[in-house]
Amino acid sequence: MRTVTFLRSIVLVVFLMECVAQVKSDTVNHTKGYCVWYDQCTSGNKALNCLYNGPAKNLTDSKGVKLLDDLCPELRGQHTCCSTKQLMALSKNLQTMSQLTTRCPACWNNMRRLYCQLTCSQDQSLFLDPKDIAPLGDGRFMIIDIDYYVSPQFKQGLFDSCKDVSFPGNNEKVLNLLCGTTAEKCTPQKLLTYMGSTQNGFAPFNIFYPDKLIENLSWMNKTIFKCNQPFTDPQTNKTAKTCSCQDCATSCPVLPPPVPQPTPRKIMGLDVLTFSLLVTYIILLLIFFPISIICTMKKNNKRYALVPDNSQANLKYSGGSYPSVSSNLPELVDSPPGLCERWGSKLESVLRHWFTKWGVWCSYHPYYVMGACFLVIAIMACGLFRFTVTTDPVDLWSSPDSIARKQKEIYDSKFSPFYRTEQLIIRSTHPTPGGFKPLNKKWVPFGSIFHKDLLIQALELQNHITNMKVPFGDSNITLEDICFQPLAPQTKKCAIQSIFQYFQNSNATLNKCLTMMGHDCNKPHKADFNAYDYHTHLLFCASSPTSVRDVNFKEPCLGEFWRSSQPKHCTRWLHRHCV
Ligand SMILES: *[C@@H]1O[C@H](CO)[C@@H](O)[C@H](O)[C@H]1NC(C)=O
Ligand SMILES: *[C@@H]1O[C@H](CO)[C@@H](O)[C@H](O)[C@H]1NC(C)=O
Ligand SMILES: *[C@@H]1O[C@H](CO)[C@@H](O)[C@H](O)[C@H]1NC(C)=O
Ligand SMILES: *[C@@H]1O[C@H](CO)[C@@H](O)[C@H](O)[C@H]1NC(C)=O
Ligand SMILES: *[C@@H]1O[C@H](CO)[C@@H](O)[C@H](O)[C@H]1NC(C)=O
Ligand SMILES: *[C@@H]1O[C@H](CO)[C@@H](O)[C@H](O)[C@H]1NC(C)=O
Ligand SMILES: *[C@@H]1O[C@H](CO)[C@@H](O)[C@H](O)[C@H]1NC(C)=O
């Protein structure tokens, strides 16, 4: 019953939304110098812009002018279609983008341009077409969806400049974060579509990027910065460096073409080695085969004496009479024993004689023998004095003269030392496994470590370690002074890999619980029920760890160590230095 009511209300809401959004804007004047929007009509994190189809306005507010000059220097001194409020929202949204693309100035500048032109260009109406608008009630309209006509060349150029940029926080391509799919499957269109979709959790409204022009509109076709060519960075007026090979495949040094291998010589379709081996084999065969046949035939004509090895032992005493000697006599031989046989028997008797003497001597002098043995063993074991147990994993795993080890030592001596992972393993003694039951679905089992009280304790421990202060000299040292900070110097958050990063290490987020309709579980509404809590968030994040937003739980999965605001005057940074 509850479900039915709930579904009905969803249908109703969707239906209402459709009605509102169907006010289509056929009447927009697409003229140079004209806007499609100005200022924001709603407030909050994801404010919508107001429809305004008039001439661009002079931005006079000093805060707005400063933001415009910093963010969109190419629009400096022009009339704009954006108010100070919009510029503040733009600046906030671009902050994340700049953190992601900071390693490659060309990519960052292209992204920046895309959004500057969208938000502020005075000729906005030439390439923007409001798709869906909704009345606000006071005569104004807000824009819900918009078509942004970006030329195919710009789309491709933007994609090309960003496609190889890696994100230092997790050594992935940033496209994994920006494209909604993996970097390999990303295309220019997919990239823009995902970045402009409200599904990504950031975009306040949907921005569509059509690939065909319609009447009265033209492409936004600004020049694109290439990641393998230096250019003058509009934000700093300085020459921006080309992106490193790691972040831009086209700027990698071109390898010399491989020297063509000489084609191997062939004899009768076989290479030289095989052929010569074959010939040798055949020759040897031809020599030895007849010889061995001749030998066998000769042998069959001769007769040798067959003397059993231990003929003496076979002479057993059997009930009073010795076996007749004559039957044990060796057969008659045609030839005397050969040289080898005579030498062999001589050697055998010498050895027997010598070892017998040795054995007898030893058994008469046991103390000398044992003493001598101890002495020899003691001398051999002298090395034990220098015995040490290797416990350093580096020494265990790599030989001191391996190339990798030597190179790492040079690296350590020239740059800051490498970081090493420290682990804390927490085991649950809780007797029962955890789990939860989503609505109308089967029970989802979780391990016994996932009981909330345990998680809260573990989080407290982690936060305690992070906040620990250790007196050192006349100051205190914290974890931040020694930990690995992937995004230093903009954010000093340590890279801690734990599931609490999915909750940004916040107790409040871990305890969060939302109902089906997105309300707090503690203040339920009528016909509503608990639906999303840390279980669902964990399941979501485990399948897309870099997601910037779990749509149901309304929290990101990305860890704390990359989400932080960028210092005001640091517009970009290369290799950890602020420029
Ligand atoms: C668009 O605005 C310009 C400038 O005000 C005006 O000359 C033109 O007639 C308008 N076009 C339409 C279709 O309203
Ligand atoms: C905008 O206004 C300022 C002063 O309010 C004025 O100095 C400036 O010339 C104006 N800009 C344009 C392009 O009209
Ligand atoms: C294009 O502009 C002309 C006048 O500038 C106008 O009459 C026409 O309706 C516009 N076409 C569309 C599809 O908006
Ligand atoms: C966009 O600009 C580039 C050069 O800047 C030019 O080659 C291309 O033809 C332009 N595209 C369109 C659709 O105007
Ligand atoms: C860049 O140069 C322009 C004029 O060439 C100047 O107006 C602007 O202030 C400069 N910007 C910076 C950040 O130096
Ligand atoms: C170090 O930390 C202790 C306790 O947290 C505090 O009392 C002390 O003032 C700190 N010392 C310095 C130099 O900050
Ligand atoms: C974390 O949340 C739990 C449950 O709301 C609460 O009992 C606990 O005191 C909180 N811990 C901290 C450190 O705030």
XYZ file of C-alpha atoms and ligand atoms in Angstrom:
677
model
C 0.000 0.000 0.000
C 2.768 2.365 0.982
C 4.651 1.538 -2.184
C 1.657 2.298 -4.344
C 1.127 5.708 -2.772
C 4.781 6.438 -3.131
C 4.900 5.458 -6.801
C 1.844 7.568 -7.489
C 3.475 10.602 -5.951
C 6.620 10.059 -8.045
C 4.542 9.846 -11.213
C 2.776 13.044 -10.224
C 6.006 14.902 -9.591
C 7.511 13.769 -12.888
C 4.355 14.771 -14.713
C 4.382 18.248 -13.168
C 8.017 18.719 -14.079
C 7.284 17.820 -17.685
C 4.491 20.394 -17.860
C 6.701 23.125 -16.502
C 9.604 22.355 -18.752
C 7.654 22.258 -21.957
C 7.589 26.056 -22.328
C 9.830 26.087 -25.370
C 11.789 29.146 -26.333
C 11.350 29.588 -30.061
C 11.592 33.292 -29.850
C 15.188 33.821 -28.772
C 16.946 36.509 -30.812
C 20.332 35.080 -31.860
C 22.247 38.269 -32.555
C 25.829 39.350 -31.944
C 26.136 41.124 -28.598
C 23.011 39.485 -27.209
C 22.720 37.253 -24.156
C 20.475 34.318 -23.370
C 20.829 34.617 -19.613
C 21.785 37.040 -16.910
C 22.067 36.479 -13.159
C 20.686 33.637 -11.100
C 17.015 32.994 -10.492
C 17.334 30.448 -7.695
C 19.758 30.322 -4.833
C 21.765 27.536 -3.305
C 24.512 25.270 -4.509
C 23.043 24.621 -7.920
C 21.354 27.840 -8.805
C 19.641 28.145 -12.182
C 20.187 31.132 -14.436
C 17.496 33.599 -15.535
C 16.481 33.854 -19.160
C 17.530 37.254 -20.537
C 17.572 37.833 -24.271
C 18.925 41.353 -24.385
C 22.233 43.112 -25.045
C 25.216 42.131 -22.881
C 25.728 44.379 -19.845
C 28.691 46.307 -18.490
C 30.037 44.519 -15.420
C 30.777 47.217 -12.872
C 30.934 45.382 -9.553
C 34.615 45.378 -8.564
C 34.484 41.838 -7.159
C 32.928 40.613 -10.385
C 35.469 42.456 -12.512
C 38.302 40.911 -10.539
C 36.841 37.415 -10.895
C 36.335 37.950 -14.613
C 39.908 39.192 -15.072
C 41.300 36.229 -13.143
C 39.156 33.499 -14.615
C 38.374 34.684 -18.102
C 41.098 37.159 -19.049
C 40.139 36.925 -22.719
C 36.823 38.619 -21.868
C 38.511 41.432 -19.918
C 36.915 44.831 -20.463
C 34.030 43.504 -22.536
C 30.360 43.583 -21.767
C 29.256 40.288 -20.289
C 26.244 38.042 -19.939
C 27.173 37.013 -16.416
C 26.658 38.689 -13.084
C 29.022 38.564 -10.119
C 26.935 35.739 -8.615
C 27.346 33.659 -11.756
C 31.076 34.362 -11.792
C 31.342 33.170 -8.214
C 29.546 29.947 -9.112
C 31.791 29.552 -12.161
C 34.885 30.073 -10.056
C 33.715 27.479 -7.560
C 32.958 24.916 -10.238
C 36.228 25.534 -12.067
C 38.220 24.956 -8.906
C 37.677 21.219 -9.096
C 38.481 21.293 -12.782
C 41.703 23.182 -12.203
C 42.805 20.675 -9.570
C 42.194 17.862 -11.965
C 43.835 19.376 -15.015
C 46.547 21.393 -13.351
C 49.361 19.215 -14.657
C 48.647 20.270 -18.196
C 48.099 24.025 -18.723
C 46.727 23.518 -22.239
C 43.980 21.226 -20.998
C 43.123 23.557 -18.142
C 42.959 26.608 -20.417
C 40.735 24.841 -22.928
C 38.359 23.753 -20.184
C 38.388 27.237 -18.727
C 37.627 28.755 -22.130
C 34.755 26.370 -22.741
C 33.045 27.480 -19.535
C 34.022 31.158 -19.765
C 32.459 31.433 -23.206
C 29.390 29.583 -21.980
C 28.879 31.721 -18.926
C 30.056 35.172 -19.863
C 30.633 35.698 -23.576
C 28.879 38.829 -24.813
C 27.942 37.002 -28.034
C 26.418 34.157 -26.082
C 23.170 34.066 -28.025
C 25.085 33.150 -31.187
C 25.966 29.680 -29.863
C 23.565 29.082 -26.979
C 19.957 28.067 -27.384
C 17.786 27.579 -24.297
C 16.079 24.250 -24.706
C 13.736 24.168 -21.741
C 12.695 27.098 -19.609
C 10.290 27.358 -16.700
C 8.355 30.343 -15.385
C 9.325 31.523 -11.955
C 5.990 33.168 -11.129
C 7.207 36.737 -11.012
C 7.450 37.183 -14.778
C 10.958 35.812 -14.967
C 11.956 32.487 -16.523
C 14.715 30.143 -15.471
C 16.718 28.024 -17.855
C 16.562 24.287 -17.159
C 18.354 22.846 -20.186
C 20.471 24.508 -22.801
C 22.048 23.633 -26.151
C 25.661 24.735 -26.478
C 26.915 24.756 -30.072
C 30.608 23.938 -29.815
C 32.409 23.334 -33.089
C 33.651 19.806 -33.780
C 37.193 21.205 -34.011
C 36.975 22.679 -30.518
C 35.497 19.472 -29.101
C 38.244 17.377 -30.636
C 40.982 19.818 -29.608
C 39.721 19.947 -26.020
C 39.604 16.189 -25.876
C 43.056 15.795 -27.419
C 44.646 18.205 -24.963
C 43.119 16.443 -21.950
C 42.985 12.807 -22.917
C 46.380 11.850 -21.492
C 46.408 14.068 -18.424
C 46.829 11.980 -15.308
C 45.510 12.809 -11.900
C 48.245 12.685 -9.255
C 45.837 11.666 -6.485
C 45.441 8.152 -7.793
C 47.600 7.926 -10.925
C 44.602 7.549 -13.153
C 43.689 9.515 -16.229
C 41.455 12.448 -15.314
C 39.083 11.307 -18.040
C 38.109 8.458 -15.728
C 36.621 11.136 -13.510
C 35.354 13.526 -16.151
C 33.927 11.191 -18.733
C 31.556 8.976 -16.761
C 33.210 6.007 -18.378
C 36.746 4.687 -18.532
C 39.364 6.812 -20.257
C 39.794 4.267 -23.061
C 36.132 4.415 -23.992
C 35.902 8.199 -23.770
C 35.174 10.294 -26.866
C 34.948 14.099 -27.220
C 31.159 13.893 -27.290
C 30.961 11.600 -24.259
C 33.304 13.859 -22.318
C 31.232 16.987 -22.927
C 27.933 15.202 -22.430
C 28.969 13.820 -19.066
C 30.493 17.095 -17.886
C 27.290 18.908 -18.855
C 24.907 16.419 -17.315
C 23.256 16.936 -13.938
C 23.869 13.210 -13.428
C 27.510 13.945 -12.572
C 26.502 15.683 -9.377
C 28.115 19.027 -10.165
C 26.316 20.580 -13.139
C 23.380 22.709 -11.970
C 21.500 22.230 -15.249
C 21.875 20.065 -18.334
C 24.098 21.354 -21.094
C 23.694 19.520 -24.379
C 26.273 19.708 -27.136
C 24.459 19.174 -30.469
C 26.571 18.117 -33.415
C 24.455 19.844 -36.091
C 23.928 23.577 -36.431
C 20.415 24.940 -36.695
C 19.242 28.143 -38.323
C 20.559 31.478 -36.954
C 23.144 29.800 -34.723
C 26.891 29.462 -35.231
C 29.656 27.430 -33.644
C 31.688 28.493 -30.651
C 35.064 28.008 -32.293
C 37.777 29.694 -30.218
C 41.361 28.708 -30.874
C 42.409 25.643 -28.996
C 45.643 25.311 -26.994
C 47.662 22.275 -27.922
C 49.340 20.318 -25.171
C 52.549 19.839 -27.160
C 53.024 23.500 -28.079
C 54.015 26.330 -25.755
C 51.564 29.243 -25.666
C 51.028 32.466 -23.757
C 48.848 31.641 -20.811
C 46.103 34.300 -20.774
C 45.830 34.072 -16.991
C 49.446 34.935 -16.272
C 50.753 36.467 -19.517
C 53.664 34.075 -19.237
C 54.625 31.366 -21.643
C 53.030 28.139 -20.546
C 55.207 25.097 -20.894
C 54.206 22.156 -22.992
C 52.746 19.321 -20.978
C 55.024 16.497 -19.997
C 55.127 13.305 -22.006
C 53.206 11.576 -19.240
C 50.286 13.968 -19.642
C 50.386 14.494 -23.377
C 51.329 11.675 -25.705
C 52.060 14.030 -28.601
C 54.804 15.799 -26.671
C 56.723 12.596 -26.091
C 60.081 12.554 -27.884
C 59.822 10.729 -31.157
C 61.743 7.468 -31.009
C 64.124 6.826 -33.901
C 62.650 4.258 -36.274
C 63.956 0.805 -35.428
C 66.916 -0.356 -37.517
C 65.553 -2.936 -39.949
C 66.752 -6.391 -39.026
C 68.858 -8.064 -41.751
C 66.786 -10.851 -43.263
C 68.328 -14.155 -42.131
C 70.087 -16.217 -44.836
C 68.279 -19.363 -45.854
C 69.451 -22.574 -47.438
C 66.745 -24.729 -48.942
C 64.114 -22.909 -46.869
C 65.953 -23.566 -43.579
C 68.048 -21.013 -41.738
C 71.791 -21.537 -41.651
C 72.037 -22.961 -38.142
C 69.304 -25.535 -38.613
C 70.722 -26.526 -41.959
C 74.277 -27.045 -40.704
C 73.042 -29.006 -37.682
C 71.015 -31.205 -39.984
C 74.027 -31.852 -42.238
C 76.246 -32.686 -39.254
C 73.620 -35.042 -37.928
C 73.299 -36.867 -41.227
C 77.098 -37.211 -41.560
C 77.419 -38.613 -38.028
C 74.583 -40.976 -38.722
C 76.270 -42.208 -41.882
C 79.541 -42.854 -39.995
C 78.247 -44.503 -36.819
C 75.343 -46.514 -38.105
C 77.435 -48.918 -40.242
C 80.093 -49.176 -37.525
C 77.578 -50.160 -34.869
C 76.028 -52.728 -37.213
C 79.458 -54.267 -37.923
C 80.278 -54.378 -34.190
C 77.037 -56.138 -33.342
C 77.571 -58.752 -35.991
C 81.143 -59.450 -34.787
C 80.049 -59.711 -31.148
C 77.490 -62.361 -31.964
C 80.294 -64.588 -33.288
C 82.355 -64.399 -30.054
C 81.655 -66.076 -26.727
C 82.771 -64.637 -23.388
C 82.915 -66.097 -19.920
C 79.917 -65.148 -17.859
C 81.143 -64.849 -14.268
C 78.499 -63.811 -11.708
C 79.631 -60.800 -9.665
C 79.359 -62.403 -6.283
C 79.901 -66.017 -7.195
C 81.302 -66.722 -3.731
C 78.050 -65.801 -1.995
C 76.129 -68.170 -4.179
C 78.041 -71.092 -2.785
C 75.651 -71.737 0.000
C 75.876 -74.695 2.283
C 72.794 -76.772 1.614
C 72.099 -79.694 3.905
C 75.392 -81.515 4.359
C 76.764 -81.490 0.833
C 78.312 -78.654 -1.143
C 76.795 -78.021 -4.501
C 78.875 -79.602 -7.160
C 81.687 -77.268 -8.033
C 81.848 -78.223 -11.610
C 78.404 -76.810 -12.342
C 79.554 -73.394 -11.037
C 82.705 -73.198 -13.042
C 82.757 -70.312 -15.494
C 82.017 -71.245 -19.034
C 84.924 -71.656 -21.281
C 86.127 -68.473 -22.867
C 87.354 -67.916 -26.383
C 89.645 -65.019 -25.438
C 91.594 -63.893 -22.301
C 90.195 -60.973 -20.161
C 90.843 -57.546 -21.742
C 93.107 -54.800 -20.444
C 90.234 -52.936 -18.857
C 89.024 -55.882 -16.888
C 92.462 -56.565 -15.483
C 92.984 -52.930 -14.423
C 89.569 -52.783 -12.891
C 90.144 -55.744 -10.646
C 93.542 -54.382 -9.597
C 92.049 -51.009 -8.648
C 89.309 -52.713 -6.725
C 91.678 -54.712 -4.590
C 93.859 -51.642 -3.880
C 90.815 -49.647 -2.738
C 89.538 -52.471 -0.611
C 92.875 -52.848 1.073
C 93.279 -49.119 1.734
C 89.794 -48.477 3.086
C 89.971 -51.526 5.335
C 93.161 -50.181 6.863
C 91.570 -46.740 7.302
C 88.448 -48.134 8.929
C 90.453 -50.242 11.357
C 92.619 -47.268 12.325
C 89.552 -45.081 12.937
C 87.801 -47.619 15.110
C 90.920 -47.921 17.290
C 91.312 -44.100 17.689
C 87.736 -42.746 18.116
C 88.765 -39.638 20.137
C 91.251 -38.421 17.544
C 88.668 -38.891 14.819
C 85.888 -37.074 16.667
C 88.212 -34.271 17.713
C 89.365 -33.759 14.166
C 85.754 -33.688 12.955
C 84.798 -31.038 15.484
C 87.790 -28.969 14.513
C 86.903 -29.081 10.848
C 83.242 -28.201 11.542
C 84.259 -25.355 13.821
C 86.536 -23.890 11.160
C 83.817 -24.178 8.534
C 81.242 -22.516 10.824
C 83.404 -19.451 11.496
C 81.114 -17.431 9.232
C 78.381 -17.596 11.880
C 80.121 -14.793 13.752
C 79.138 -12.453 10.948
C 75.558 -13.751 10.696
C 72.778 -11.127 10.626
C 69.054 -11.428 9.910
C 67.833 -9.178 7.087
C 64.538 -7.617 8.056
C 64.413 -4.554 5.811
C 62.020 -5.485 3.002
C 64.033 -3.444 0.526
C 67.094 -5.612 1.154
C 65.013 -8.752 1.043
C 63.457 -7.998 -2.289
C 66.203 -6.397 -4.321
C 69.842 -7.088 -4.727
C 72.138 -4.157 -3.862
C 73.486 -4.024 -7.389
C 70.202 -4.360 -9.255
C 69.610 -1.539 -11.714
C 66.272 -0.588 -10.169
C 67.828 -0.344 -6.712
C 70.711 1.822 -7.909
C 68.372 4.130 -9.787
C 66.141 4.495 -6.757
C 69.152 5.386 -4.621
C 70.134 8.113 -7.076
C 66.512 9.323 -7.097
C 66.439 9.436 -3.300
C 69.677 11.371 -3.131
C 68.529 13.958 -5.691
C 64.850 14.302 -4.776
C 62.835 13.967 -1.614
C 62.718 10.428 -0.215
C 60.243 7.918 -1.466
C 57.189 7.190 0.623
C 56.411 3.887 2.241
C 53.031 2.415 3.077
C 52.169 1.819 6.706
C 49.246 -0.444 7.424
C 46.868 -0.849 10.290
C 44.886 -4.070 10.228
C 41.687 -4.138 12.220
C 39.943 -7.438 12.941
C 36.397 -7.829 14.129
C 35.535 -10.100 17.051
C 31.854 -9.486 16.498
C 30.161 -12.922 16.497
C 27.652 -12.278 13.694
C 28.234 -11.015 10.162
C 26.708 -7.699 9.150
C 24.378 -6.955 6.298
C 21.243 -5.132 5.323
C 18.083 -5.646 3.366
C 17.267 -3.187 0.608
C 13.585 -2.591 -0.016
C 11.945 -5.426 -1.978
C 15.313 -7.076 -2.523
C 17.286 -9.923 -1.061
C 19.401 -9.605 2.046
C 22.882 -8.297 1.182
C 25.526 -9.896 3.396
C 28.420 -7.812 4.741
C 31.401 -9.025 6.752
C 31.345 -8.719 10.520
C 33.720 -5.730 10.338
C 30.889 -3.654 8.880
C 28.915 -3.203 12.073
C 28.410 0.482 12.524
C 29.696 0.627 16.102
C 32.961 -0.974 14.952
C 33.252 1.375 12.014
C 32.696 4.389 14.251
C 35.438 3.183 16.594
C 37.821 2.557 13.708
C 37.089 5.985 12.297
C 37.741 7.532 15.698
C 41.082 5.704 15.810
C 41.978 6.906 12.333
C 41.049 10.481 13.140
C 42.987 10.248 16.381
C 46.113 9.180 14.486
C 45.608 11.912 11.912
C 45.277 14.559 14.575
C 48.036 13.270 16.815
C 50.637 15.815 17.909
C 54.082 14.623 18.905
C 56.401 17.095 20.635
C 59.657 17.438 18.744
C 62.216 20.012 19.764
C 60.211 23.123 20.510
C 57.357 22.361 18.130
C 54.756 19.663 17.592
C 54.903 17.236 14.677
C 51.727 15.909 13.105
C 51.083 13.247 10.523
C 50.768 15.974 7.904
C 54.438 16.817 8.332
C 55.587 13.388 7.227
C 52.792 11.872 5.159
C 52.396 11.595 1.414
C 50.264 14.434 0.095
C 49.431 13.768 -3.533
C 48.103 17.257 -4.135
C 50.594 19.284 -2.121
C 50.938 22.224 -1.873
C 47.302 23.077 -2.571
C 45.996 20.641 -0.024
C 47.941 19.092 2.797
C 45.594 16.171 3.301
C 47.408 12.862 3.699
C 46.763 9.985 1.361
C 45.073 7.529 3.709
C 43.524 4.558 1.998
C 40.622 3.411 4.081
C 36.931 2.945 3.488
C 36.337 6.065 5.530
C 37.578 8.085 2.578
C 34.255 7.204 0.958
C 32.744 9.174 3.835
C 35.445 11.877 3.779
C 36.481 10.649 7.265
C 33.380 12.245 8.721
C 31.421 10.655 11.521
C 28.324 12.563 10.437
C 28.494 11.203 6.891
C 29.046 7.674 8.146
C 25.936 8.016 10.286
C 23.908 9.561 7.509
C 20.701 7.823 6.505
C 18.263 8.949 3.857
C 14.776 7.801 3.068
C 13.521 6.797 -0.339
C 12.399 10.365 -0.961
C 15.670 11.855 0.210
C 14.688 12.942 3.721
C 16.591 12.320 6.916
C 15.685 8.910 8.353
C 15.151 10.452 11.779
C 12.481 12.788 10.463
C 10.485 10.466 8.225
C 7.650 11.748 6.118
C 4.396 9.970 5.497
C 4.608 6.922 3.219
C 8.380 7.000 3.262
C 10.953 4.500 4.435
C 14.659 4.246 5.118
C 16.567 3.414 1.981
C 20.105 4.705 1.755
C 22.773 4.461 4.413
C 26.445 3.595 4.664
C 25.761 0.109 3.251
C 24.384 1.421 -0.020
C 27.094 4.056 -0.192
C 29.809 1.417 0.290
C 28.292 -0.739 -2.432
C 28.087 2.245 -4.760
C 31.629 3.431 -4.073
C 33.133 -0.018 -4.349
C 31.889 -0.142 -7.919
C 32.903 3.433 -8.826
C 35.517 4.639 -6.344
C 36.228 7.892 -8.152
C 32.652 9.019 -8.456
C 32.169 12.589 -7.350
C 28.635 11.882 -6.206
C 26.509 8.973 -5.109
C 23.188 10.286 -6.419
C 21.049 8.526 -3.790
C 23.263 9.066 -0.763
C 24.126 12.593 -1.966
C 27.794 12.312 -1.019
C 30.949 11.830 -3.093
C 33.155 8.760 -3.029
C 36.380 10.603 -3.649
C 38.575 10.811 -0.616
C 39.297 13.861 1.446
C 42.848 14.241 0.268
C 41.927 15.700 -3.088
C 38.884 17.768 -2.187
C 40.031 21.042 -0.906
C 39.909 24.572 -2.096
C 42.698 26.046 -4.059
C 44.678 28.987 -2.663
C 43.490 32.289 -4.078
C 46.508 33.434 -6.043
C 47.809 30.125 -7.134
C 46.332 29.737 -10.567
C 48.253 26.724 -11.654
C 51.177 24.636 -10.544
C 53.731 22.454 -12.154
C 55.506 19.667 -10.338
C 54.315 20.855 -6.959
C 55.421 24.432 -7.433
C 52.846 27.146 -7.461
C 53.155 29.397 -10.507
C 17.129 41.009 -32.661
O 17.650 42.185 -32.065
C 18.143 43.108 -32.994
C 18.796 44.263 -32.230
O 17.909 44.765 -31.312
C 17.013 43.614 -33.876
O 17.537 44.503 -34.823
C 16.415 42.412 -34.578
O 15.298 42.816 -35.305
C 15.961 41.362 -33.580
N 15.544 40.173 -34.291
C 14.447 39.518 -33.986
C 14.131 38.305 -34.811
O 13.727 39.869 -33.086
C 31.676 50.113 -18.159
O 31.487 50.982 -17.096
C 32.666 51.635 -16.641
C 32.348 52.507 -15.451
O 31.154 52.176 -14.868
C 33.239 52.497 -17.756
O 34.439 53.062 -17.325
C 33.528 51.584 -18.939
O 33.987 52.352 -20.044
C 32.289 50.838 -19.353
N 32.648 49.873 -20.370
C 32.099 49.834 -21.565
C 32.650 48.841 -22.514
O 31.148 50.573 -21.842
C 16.206 33.378 -37.700
O 16.259 34.799 -37.673
C 15.273 35.421 -38.449
C 15.470 36.930 -38.373
O 16.719 37.277 -37.891
C 13.901 35.043 -37.955
O 12.925 35.606 -38.766
C 13.757 33.519 -37.947
O 12.540 33.143 -37.364
C 14.864 32.886 -37.161
N 14.774 31.473 -37.259
C 14.643 30.692 -36.182
C 14.562 29.214 -36.428
O 14.638 31.115 -35.039
C 37.328 26.600 -36.388
O 38.593 27.216 -36.383
C 39.594 26.466 -37.031
C 40.905 27.228 -36.924
O 40.921 28.059 -35.837
C 39.228 26.277 -38.509
O 40.194 25.479 -39.120
C 37.887 25.593 -38.581
O 37.479 25.504 -39.936
C 36.855 26.381 -37.802
N 35.623 25.631 -37.787
C 34.455 26.168 -38.087
C 33.280 25.269 -38.052
O 34.348 27.357 -38.364
C 48.307 40.635 -19.138
O 48.524 41.636 -20.141
C 47.433 42.544 -20.275
C 47.748 43.498 -21.414
O 48.721 43.005 -22.226
C 47.250 43.305 -18.962
O 46.139 44.173 -19.086
C 46.990 42.320 -17.853
O 46.910 42.979 -16.611
C 48.092 41.259 -17.777
N 47.688 40.255 -16.832
C 48.483 39.809 -15.864
C 47.935 38.737 -14.980
O 49.605 40.224 -15.722
C 52.121 20.835 21.402
O 50.927 20.173 21.756
C 50.572 20.264 23.122
C 49.336 19.416 23.367
O 48.626 19.189 22.203
C 50.342 21.737 23.487
O 50.026 21.844 24.839
C 51.606 22.520 23.158
O 51.376 23.906 23.375
C 52.012 22.313 21.713
N 53.289 22.944 21.481
C 53.515 23.765 20.443
C 54.878 24.334 20.321
O 52.646 24.036 19.630
C 29.906 9.510 15.944
O 28.522 9.237 15.810
C 28.002 8.356 16.787
C 26.554 8.069 16.449
O 25.857 9.233 16.148
C 28.156 8.988 18.173
O 27.672 8.099 19.150
C 29.623 9.290 18.408
O 29.792 9.963 19.626
C 30.185 10.136 17.308
N 31.620 10.252 17.499
C 32.244 11.411 17.423
C 33.704 11.399 17.640
O 31.664 12.460 17.189
